[in-house]
């Protein structure tokens, strides 16, 4: 999603030539006052600088800056590593799921979720879809 530097340089050149290419000839021919050509040059430099920063002056909140949610599921039907793999695969399939930790002895599954679109009921549905039962759900 990042633009290569050559594209940014091209945008900067286009912006600079657009402002200066219009403002300076108009001032030389006397169609506008020289002060307006100076304003065009200032706008050109400002546009080039803002384009170079690429939106980094104003930080945007992202889903990763949100605090991750933890969901604890008690799954009494967990019996072997095959069960663990099936449950893990069913849960990790969703893009909001960041981590799945399975404790086979305690028969517990902890799901770390970042972002929206996945909640405790969705986790339960996926575990049931993998062929296991869910005794309880807790949000940590």
PDB file of C-alpha atoms in Angstrom, residues 18 21 25 28 36-37 40 44 55-56 67 74 78 80 89 94 98 106 109 125-126 130 132-133:
ATOM      1  CA  UNK A  18       1.761  22.871 -12.635  1.00  0.00           C
ATOM      2  CA  UNK A  21       4.477  26.545 -15.173  1.00  0.00           C
ATOM      3  CA  UNK A  25       4.525  32.803 -17.476  1.00  0.00           C
ATOM      4  CA  UNK A  28       6.099  37.542 -17.130  1.00  0.00           C
ATOM      5  CA  UNK A  36       0.400  36.123  -7.511  1.00  0.00           C
ATOM      6  CA  UNK A  37       3.281  34.303  -9.194  1.00  0.00           C
ATOM      7  CA  UNK A  40       1.812  30.145  -6.859  1.00  0.00           C
ATOM      8  CA  UNK A  44       3.989  24.744  -5.249  1.00  0.00           C
ATOM      9  CA  UNK A  55      -0.055  11.789   5.096  1.00  0.00           C
ATOM     10  CA  UNK A  56       2.419  11.147   7.917  1.00  0.00           C
ATOM     11  CA  UNK A  67      -6.583  -3.162  22.572  1.00  0.00           C
ATOM     12  CA  UNK A  74     -13.966 -24.233  27.637  1.00  0.00           C
ATOM     13  CA  UNK A  78     -10.743 -31.675  23.201  1.00  0.00           C
ATOM     14  CA  UNK A  80      -5.948 -35.104  21.086  1.00  0.00           C
ATOM     15  CA  UNK A  89      -7.747 -24.073  11.967  1.00  0.00           C
ATOM     16  CA  UNK A  94     -11.026 -15.261  10.347  1.00  0.00           C
ATOM     17  CA  UNK A  98      -4.549 -12.749  15.793  1.00  0.00           C
ATOM     18  CA  UNK A 106      -7.213 -27.853  30.746  1.00  0.00           C
ATOM     19  CA  UNK A 109      -8.979 -22.312  24.028  1.00  0.00           C
ATOM     20  CA  UNK A 125     -19.937 -21.161  16.339  1.00  0.00           C
ATOM     21  CA  UNK A 126     -16.598 -21.936  14.696  1.00  0.00           C
ATOM     22  CA  UNK A 130     -15.238 -27.965  13.853  1.00  0.00           C
ATOM     23  CA  UNK A 132     -16.611 -29.794  19.261  1.00  0.00           C
ATOM     24  CA  UNK A 133     -18.813 -28.646  22.105  1.00  0.00           C
TER      25      UNK A 133
END
